[in-house]
mmCIF file of C-alpha atoms in Angstrom:
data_model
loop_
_atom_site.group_PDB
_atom_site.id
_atom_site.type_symbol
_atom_site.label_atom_id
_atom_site.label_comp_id
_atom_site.label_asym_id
_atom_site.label_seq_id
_atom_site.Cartn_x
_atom_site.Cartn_y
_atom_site.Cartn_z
ATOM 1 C CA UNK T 82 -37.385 -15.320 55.921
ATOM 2 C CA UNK T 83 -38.658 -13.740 58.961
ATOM 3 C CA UNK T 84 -39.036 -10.330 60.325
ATOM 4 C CA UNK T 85 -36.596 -9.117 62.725
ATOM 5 C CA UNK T 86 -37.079 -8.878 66.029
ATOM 6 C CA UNK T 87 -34.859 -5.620 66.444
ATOM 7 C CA UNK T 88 -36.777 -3.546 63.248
ATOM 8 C CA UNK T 89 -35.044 -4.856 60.457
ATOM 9 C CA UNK T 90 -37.171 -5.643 57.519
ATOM 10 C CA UNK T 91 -35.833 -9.245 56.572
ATOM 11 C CA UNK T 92 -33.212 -11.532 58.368
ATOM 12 C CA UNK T 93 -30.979 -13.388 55.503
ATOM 13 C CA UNK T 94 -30.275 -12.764 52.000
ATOM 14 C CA UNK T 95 -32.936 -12.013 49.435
ATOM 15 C CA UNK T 96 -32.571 -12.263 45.148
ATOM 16 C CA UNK T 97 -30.984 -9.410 43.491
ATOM 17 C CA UNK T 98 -32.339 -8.871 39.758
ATOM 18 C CA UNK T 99 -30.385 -7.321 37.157
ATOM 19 C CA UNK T 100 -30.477 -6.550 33.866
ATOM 20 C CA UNK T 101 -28.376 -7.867 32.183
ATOM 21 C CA UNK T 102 -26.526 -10.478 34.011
ATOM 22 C CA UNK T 103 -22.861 -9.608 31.687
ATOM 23 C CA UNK T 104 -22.182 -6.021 30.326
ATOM 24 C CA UNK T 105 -20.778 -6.328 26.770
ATOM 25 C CA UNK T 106 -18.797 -4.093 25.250
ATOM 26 C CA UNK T 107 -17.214 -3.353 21.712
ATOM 27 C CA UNK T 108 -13.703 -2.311 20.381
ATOM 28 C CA UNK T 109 -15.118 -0.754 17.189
ATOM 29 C CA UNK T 110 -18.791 -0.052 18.147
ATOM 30 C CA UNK T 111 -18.327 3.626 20.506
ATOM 31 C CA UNK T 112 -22.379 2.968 21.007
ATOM 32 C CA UNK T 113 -21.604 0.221 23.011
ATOM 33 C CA UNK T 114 -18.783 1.669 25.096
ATOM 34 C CA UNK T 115 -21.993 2.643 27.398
ATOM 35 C CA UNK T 116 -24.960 0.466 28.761
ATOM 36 C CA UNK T 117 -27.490 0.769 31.014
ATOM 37 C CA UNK T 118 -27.741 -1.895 34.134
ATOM 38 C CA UNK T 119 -31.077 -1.582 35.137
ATOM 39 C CA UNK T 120 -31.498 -3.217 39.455
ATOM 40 C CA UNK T 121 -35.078 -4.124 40.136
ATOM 41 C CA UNK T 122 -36.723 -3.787 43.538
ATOM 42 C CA UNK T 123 -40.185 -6.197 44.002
ATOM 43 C CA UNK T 124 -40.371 -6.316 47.512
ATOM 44 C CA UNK T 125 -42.900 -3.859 49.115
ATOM 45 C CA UNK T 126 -39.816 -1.915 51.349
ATOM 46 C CA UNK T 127 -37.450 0.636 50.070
ATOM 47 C CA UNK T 128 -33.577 -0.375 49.880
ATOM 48 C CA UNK T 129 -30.295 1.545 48.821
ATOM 49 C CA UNK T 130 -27.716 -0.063 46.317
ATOM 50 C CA UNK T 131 -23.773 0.259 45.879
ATOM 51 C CA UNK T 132 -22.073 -0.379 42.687
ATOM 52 C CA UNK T 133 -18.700 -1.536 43.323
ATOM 53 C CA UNK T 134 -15.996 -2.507 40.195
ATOM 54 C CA UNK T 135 -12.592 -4.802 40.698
ATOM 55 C CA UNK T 136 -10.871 -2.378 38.326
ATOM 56 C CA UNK T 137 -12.679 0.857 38.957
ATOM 57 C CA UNK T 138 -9.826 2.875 36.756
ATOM 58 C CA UNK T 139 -11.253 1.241 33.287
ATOM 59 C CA UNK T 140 -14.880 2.283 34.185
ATOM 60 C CA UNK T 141 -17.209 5.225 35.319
ATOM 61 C CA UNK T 142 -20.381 4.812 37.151
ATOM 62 C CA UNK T 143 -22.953 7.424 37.217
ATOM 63 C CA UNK T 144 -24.802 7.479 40.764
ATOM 64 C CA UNK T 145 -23.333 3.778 41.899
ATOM 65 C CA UNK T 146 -24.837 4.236 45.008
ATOM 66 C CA UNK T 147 -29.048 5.752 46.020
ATOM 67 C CA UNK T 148 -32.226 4.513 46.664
ATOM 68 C CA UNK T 149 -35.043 2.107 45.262
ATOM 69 C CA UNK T 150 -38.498 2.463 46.425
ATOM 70 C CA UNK T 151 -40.574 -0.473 46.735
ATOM 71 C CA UNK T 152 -41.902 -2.164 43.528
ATOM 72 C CA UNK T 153 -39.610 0.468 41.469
ATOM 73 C CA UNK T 154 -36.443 0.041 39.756
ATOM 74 C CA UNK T 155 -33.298 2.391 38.504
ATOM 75 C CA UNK T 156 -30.996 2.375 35.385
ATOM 76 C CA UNK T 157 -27.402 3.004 36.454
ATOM 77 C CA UNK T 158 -25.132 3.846 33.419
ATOM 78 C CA UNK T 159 -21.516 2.006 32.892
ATOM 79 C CA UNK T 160 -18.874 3.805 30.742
ATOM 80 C CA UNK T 161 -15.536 2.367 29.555
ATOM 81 C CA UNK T 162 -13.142 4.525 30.039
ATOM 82 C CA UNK T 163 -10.267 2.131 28.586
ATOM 83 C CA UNK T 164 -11.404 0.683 25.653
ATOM 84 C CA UNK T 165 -7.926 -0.514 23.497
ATOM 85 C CA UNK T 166 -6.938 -3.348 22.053
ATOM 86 C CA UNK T 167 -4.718 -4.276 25.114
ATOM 87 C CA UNK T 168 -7.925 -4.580 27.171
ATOM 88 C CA UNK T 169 -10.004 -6.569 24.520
ATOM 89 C CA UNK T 170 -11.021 -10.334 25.487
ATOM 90 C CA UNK T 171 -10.055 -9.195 29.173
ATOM 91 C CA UNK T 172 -13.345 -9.804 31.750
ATOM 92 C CA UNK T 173 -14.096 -7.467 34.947
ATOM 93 C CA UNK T 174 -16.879 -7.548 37.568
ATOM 94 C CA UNK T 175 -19.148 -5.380 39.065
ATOM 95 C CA UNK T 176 -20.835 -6.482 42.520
ATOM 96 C CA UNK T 177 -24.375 -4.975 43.044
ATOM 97 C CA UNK T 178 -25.231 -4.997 46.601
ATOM 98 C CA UNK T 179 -28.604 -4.064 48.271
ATOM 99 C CA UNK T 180 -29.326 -2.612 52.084
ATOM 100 C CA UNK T 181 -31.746 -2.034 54.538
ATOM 101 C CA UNK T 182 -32.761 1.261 54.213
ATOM 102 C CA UNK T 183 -31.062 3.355 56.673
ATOM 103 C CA UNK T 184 -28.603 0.615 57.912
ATOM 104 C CA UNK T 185 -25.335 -1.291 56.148
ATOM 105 C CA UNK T 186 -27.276 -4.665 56.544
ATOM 106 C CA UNK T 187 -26.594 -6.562 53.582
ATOM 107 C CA UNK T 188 -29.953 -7.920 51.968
ATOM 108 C CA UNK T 189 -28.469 -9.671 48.913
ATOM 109 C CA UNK T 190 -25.765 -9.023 46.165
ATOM 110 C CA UNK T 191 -25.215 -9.803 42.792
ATOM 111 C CA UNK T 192 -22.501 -10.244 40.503
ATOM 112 C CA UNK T 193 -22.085 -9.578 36.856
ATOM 113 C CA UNK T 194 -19.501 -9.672 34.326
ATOM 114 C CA UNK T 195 -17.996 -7.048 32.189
ATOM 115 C CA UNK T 196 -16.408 -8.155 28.962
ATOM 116 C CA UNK T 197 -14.559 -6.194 25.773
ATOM 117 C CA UNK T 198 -15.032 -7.944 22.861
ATOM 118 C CA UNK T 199 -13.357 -7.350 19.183
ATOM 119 C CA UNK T 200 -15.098 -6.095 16.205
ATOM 120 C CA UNK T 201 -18.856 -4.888 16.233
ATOM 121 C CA UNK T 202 -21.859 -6.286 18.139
ATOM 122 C CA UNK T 203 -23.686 -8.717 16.232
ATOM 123 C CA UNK T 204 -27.711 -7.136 15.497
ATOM 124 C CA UNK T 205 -29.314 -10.243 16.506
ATOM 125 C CA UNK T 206 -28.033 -9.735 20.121
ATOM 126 C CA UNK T 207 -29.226 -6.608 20.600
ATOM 127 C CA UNK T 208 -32.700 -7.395 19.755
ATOM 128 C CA UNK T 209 -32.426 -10.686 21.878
ATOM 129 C CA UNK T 210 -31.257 -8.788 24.753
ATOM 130 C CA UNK T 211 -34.751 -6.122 24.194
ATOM 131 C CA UNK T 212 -36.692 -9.315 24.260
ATOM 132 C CA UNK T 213 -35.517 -10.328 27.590
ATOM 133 C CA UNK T 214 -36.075 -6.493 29.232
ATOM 134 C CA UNK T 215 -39.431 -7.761 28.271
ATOM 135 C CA UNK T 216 -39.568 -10.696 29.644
ATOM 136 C CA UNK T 217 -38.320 -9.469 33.111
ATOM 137 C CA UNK T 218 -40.703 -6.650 32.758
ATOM 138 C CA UNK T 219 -43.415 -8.922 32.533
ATOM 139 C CA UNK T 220 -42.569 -11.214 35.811
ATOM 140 C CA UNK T 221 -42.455 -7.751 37.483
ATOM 141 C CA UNK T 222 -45.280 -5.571 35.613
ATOM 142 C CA UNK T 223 -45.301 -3.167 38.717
ATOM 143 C CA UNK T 224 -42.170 -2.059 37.492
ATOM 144 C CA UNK T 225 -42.402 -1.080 33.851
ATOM 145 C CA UNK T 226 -42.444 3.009 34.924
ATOM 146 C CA UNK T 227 -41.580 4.491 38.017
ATOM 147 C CA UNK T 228 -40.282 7.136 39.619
ATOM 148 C CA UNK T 229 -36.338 6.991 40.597
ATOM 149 C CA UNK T 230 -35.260 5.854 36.867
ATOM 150 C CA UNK T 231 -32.595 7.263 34.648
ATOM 151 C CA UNK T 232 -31.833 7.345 31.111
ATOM 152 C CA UNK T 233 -28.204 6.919 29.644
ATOM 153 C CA UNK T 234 -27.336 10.362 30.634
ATOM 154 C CA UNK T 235 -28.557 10.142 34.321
ATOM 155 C CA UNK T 236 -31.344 11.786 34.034
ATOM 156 C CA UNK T 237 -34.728 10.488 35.948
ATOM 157 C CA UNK T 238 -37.766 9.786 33.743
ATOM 158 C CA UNK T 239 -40.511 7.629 33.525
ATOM 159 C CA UNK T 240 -39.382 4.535 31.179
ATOM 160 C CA UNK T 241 -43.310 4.036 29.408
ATOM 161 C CA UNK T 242 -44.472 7.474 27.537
ATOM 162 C CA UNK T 243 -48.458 7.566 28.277
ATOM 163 C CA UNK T 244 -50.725 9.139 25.315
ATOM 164 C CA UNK T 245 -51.913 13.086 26.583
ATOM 165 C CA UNK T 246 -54.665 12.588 29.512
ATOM 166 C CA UNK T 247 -57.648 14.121 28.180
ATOM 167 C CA UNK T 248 -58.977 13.974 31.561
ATOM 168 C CA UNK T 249 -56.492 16.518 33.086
ATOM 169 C CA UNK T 250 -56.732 18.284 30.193
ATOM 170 C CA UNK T 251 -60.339 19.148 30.813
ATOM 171 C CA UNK T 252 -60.052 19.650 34.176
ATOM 172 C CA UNK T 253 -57.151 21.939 33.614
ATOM 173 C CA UNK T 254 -59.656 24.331 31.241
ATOM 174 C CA UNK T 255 -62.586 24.229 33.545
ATOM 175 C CA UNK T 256 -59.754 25.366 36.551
ATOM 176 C CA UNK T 257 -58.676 28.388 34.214
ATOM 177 C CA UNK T 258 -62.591 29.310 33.488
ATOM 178 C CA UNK T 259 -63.406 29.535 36.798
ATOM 179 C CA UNK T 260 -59.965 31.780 37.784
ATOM 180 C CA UNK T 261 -62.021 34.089 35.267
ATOM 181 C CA UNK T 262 -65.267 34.385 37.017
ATOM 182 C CA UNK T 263 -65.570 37.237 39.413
ATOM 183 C CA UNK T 264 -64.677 37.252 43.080
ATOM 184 C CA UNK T 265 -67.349 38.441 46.031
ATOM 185 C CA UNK T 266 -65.061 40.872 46.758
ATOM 186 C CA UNK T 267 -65.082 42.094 43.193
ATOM 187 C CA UNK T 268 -67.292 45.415 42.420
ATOM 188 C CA UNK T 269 -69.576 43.811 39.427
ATOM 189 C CA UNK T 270 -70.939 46.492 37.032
ATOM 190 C CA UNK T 271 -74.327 46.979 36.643
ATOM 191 C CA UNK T 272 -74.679 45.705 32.791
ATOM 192 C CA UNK T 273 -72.894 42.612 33.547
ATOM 193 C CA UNK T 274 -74.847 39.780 33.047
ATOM 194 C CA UNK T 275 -73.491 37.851 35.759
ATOM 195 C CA UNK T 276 -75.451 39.756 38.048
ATOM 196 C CA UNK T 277 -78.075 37.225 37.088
ATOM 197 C CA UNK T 278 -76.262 34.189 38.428
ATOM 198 C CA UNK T 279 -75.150 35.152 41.473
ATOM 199 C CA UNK T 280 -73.530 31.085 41.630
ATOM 200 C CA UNK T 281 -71.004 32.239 38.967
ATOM 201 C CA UNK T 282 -68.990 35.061 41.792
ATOM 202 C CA UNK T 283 -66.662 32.686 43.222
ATOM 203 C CA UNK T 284 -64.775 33.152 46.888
ATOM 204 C CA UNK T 285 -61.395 34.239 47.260
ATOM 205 C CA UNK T 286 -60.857 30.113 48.905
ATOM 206 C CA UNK T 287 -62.708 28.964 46.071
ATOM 207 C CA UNK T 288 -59.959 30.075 43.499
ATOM 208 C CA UNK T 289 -57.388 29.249 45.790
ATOM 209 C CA UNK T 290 -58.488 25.704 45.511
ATOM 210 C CA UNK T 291 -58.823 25.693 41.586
ATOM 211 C CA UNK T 292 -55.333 27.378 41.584
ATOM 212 C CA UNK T 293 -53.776 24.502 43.547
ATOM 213 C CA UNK T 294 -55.797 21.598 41.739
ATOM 214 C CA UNK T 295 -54.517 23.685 38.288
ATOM 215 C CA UNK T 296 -51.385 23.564 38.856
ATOM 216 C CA UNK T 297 -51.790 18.803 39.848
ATOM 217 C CA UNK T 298 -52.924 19.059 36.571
ATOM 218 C CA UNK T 299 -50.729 20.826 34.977
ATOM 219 C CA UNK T 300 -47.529 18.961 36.218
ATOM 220 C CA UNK T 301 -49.602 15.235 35.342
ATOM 221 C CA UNK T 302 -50.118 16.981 31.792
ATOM 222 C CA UNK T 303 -46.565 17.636 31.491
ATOM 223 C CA UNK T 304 -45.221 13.930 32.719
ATOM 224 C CA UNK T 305 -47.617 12.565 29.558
#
């Protein structure tokens, strides 16, 4: 695969991955009438994604089409919107098909299956299935949290929780101590010790800039 000679990023098809490769679904188990695909992007460029269904009335996609920045990946969530025993043991597909950013050049597209099964999932399954998230994380570890993913509800969030950063924690209470300290523009009473250390009276563009590094802080203390 080459670079194109008119600005497109690749010329050909590249690899879709997907997880999973078949959607499975339950008659008696309403847990599973929703899953999570997740569509992984490795490559170092940004592509958009379509989600499209060969019997789009038994199924509702949230967001089946957006973005994927480079070495990032997004959960899309499937409902079944049709789940009776007339549709059990009866297989659909969903095509996943990446772009070019920008363009409706096909990069690559994948295929998986969509089955309704009978009865309850078996537990074993389930945890197999976890294993091999894991696996696939761990060919791709660039993509174990990113921005652009979504939990079952469609929300975006990071898919790792980090422990609190201590770091930005500190630097967050030195930020707030010195948005105490005086200003030169500040009349400074005559008992006031700080009238010692004249260092301590800050400038007006001095707190400015611990306002604005505050507030980094403050929103990489809330992602943790």
């Amino acid at each position: 695969m080459s670079s194109s000679g008119s600005g497109g990023i690749l010329d050909g098809k590249i690899p879709v991955f997907v997880f999973p490769v078949q959607i499975d679904f339950y008659l008696e188990d309403q847990t599973t009438h929703k899953r999570v695909v997740t569509i992984y992007n490795p490559y170092e460029f940004d592509v958009t994604f379509k989600v499209l269904c060969n019997n789009p009335k038994k199924y509702a996609v949230v967001e089946p089409e957006g973005k994927i920045c480079g070495q990032k990946c997004v959960d899309i969530v499937i409902r079944h919107v049709a789940v009776s025993l007339q549709t059990v043991d009866t297989t659909d597909k969903f095509r996943i098909s990446l772009f070019e950013e920008g363009t409706n050049d096909l990069l690559g597209k994948k295929d998986i299956l969509a089955i309704l099964h009978a009865g309850n999932p078996d537990p074993q399954s389930n945890s197999l299935g976890d294993k091999q998230r894991k696996a696939l994380g761990g060919v791709f570890p660039s993509l174990g949290g990113g921005s652009g993913q979504q939990d079952a509800n469609g929300q975006s969030h990071n898919r790792e929780g980090g422990a609190p950063n201590y770091i930005a924690c500190f630097v967050a209470v030195i930020c707030i101590l010195a948005l105490f300290l005086p200003t030169h523009c500040e009349p400074s009473s005559s008992t006031s010790l700080l009238q010692d250390y004249p260092w301590l009276h800050l400038s007006l563009h001095q707190k400015l800039v611990f306002a604005y590094v505050l507030g980094l802080v403050t929103l990489a203390i809330l992602r943790t």
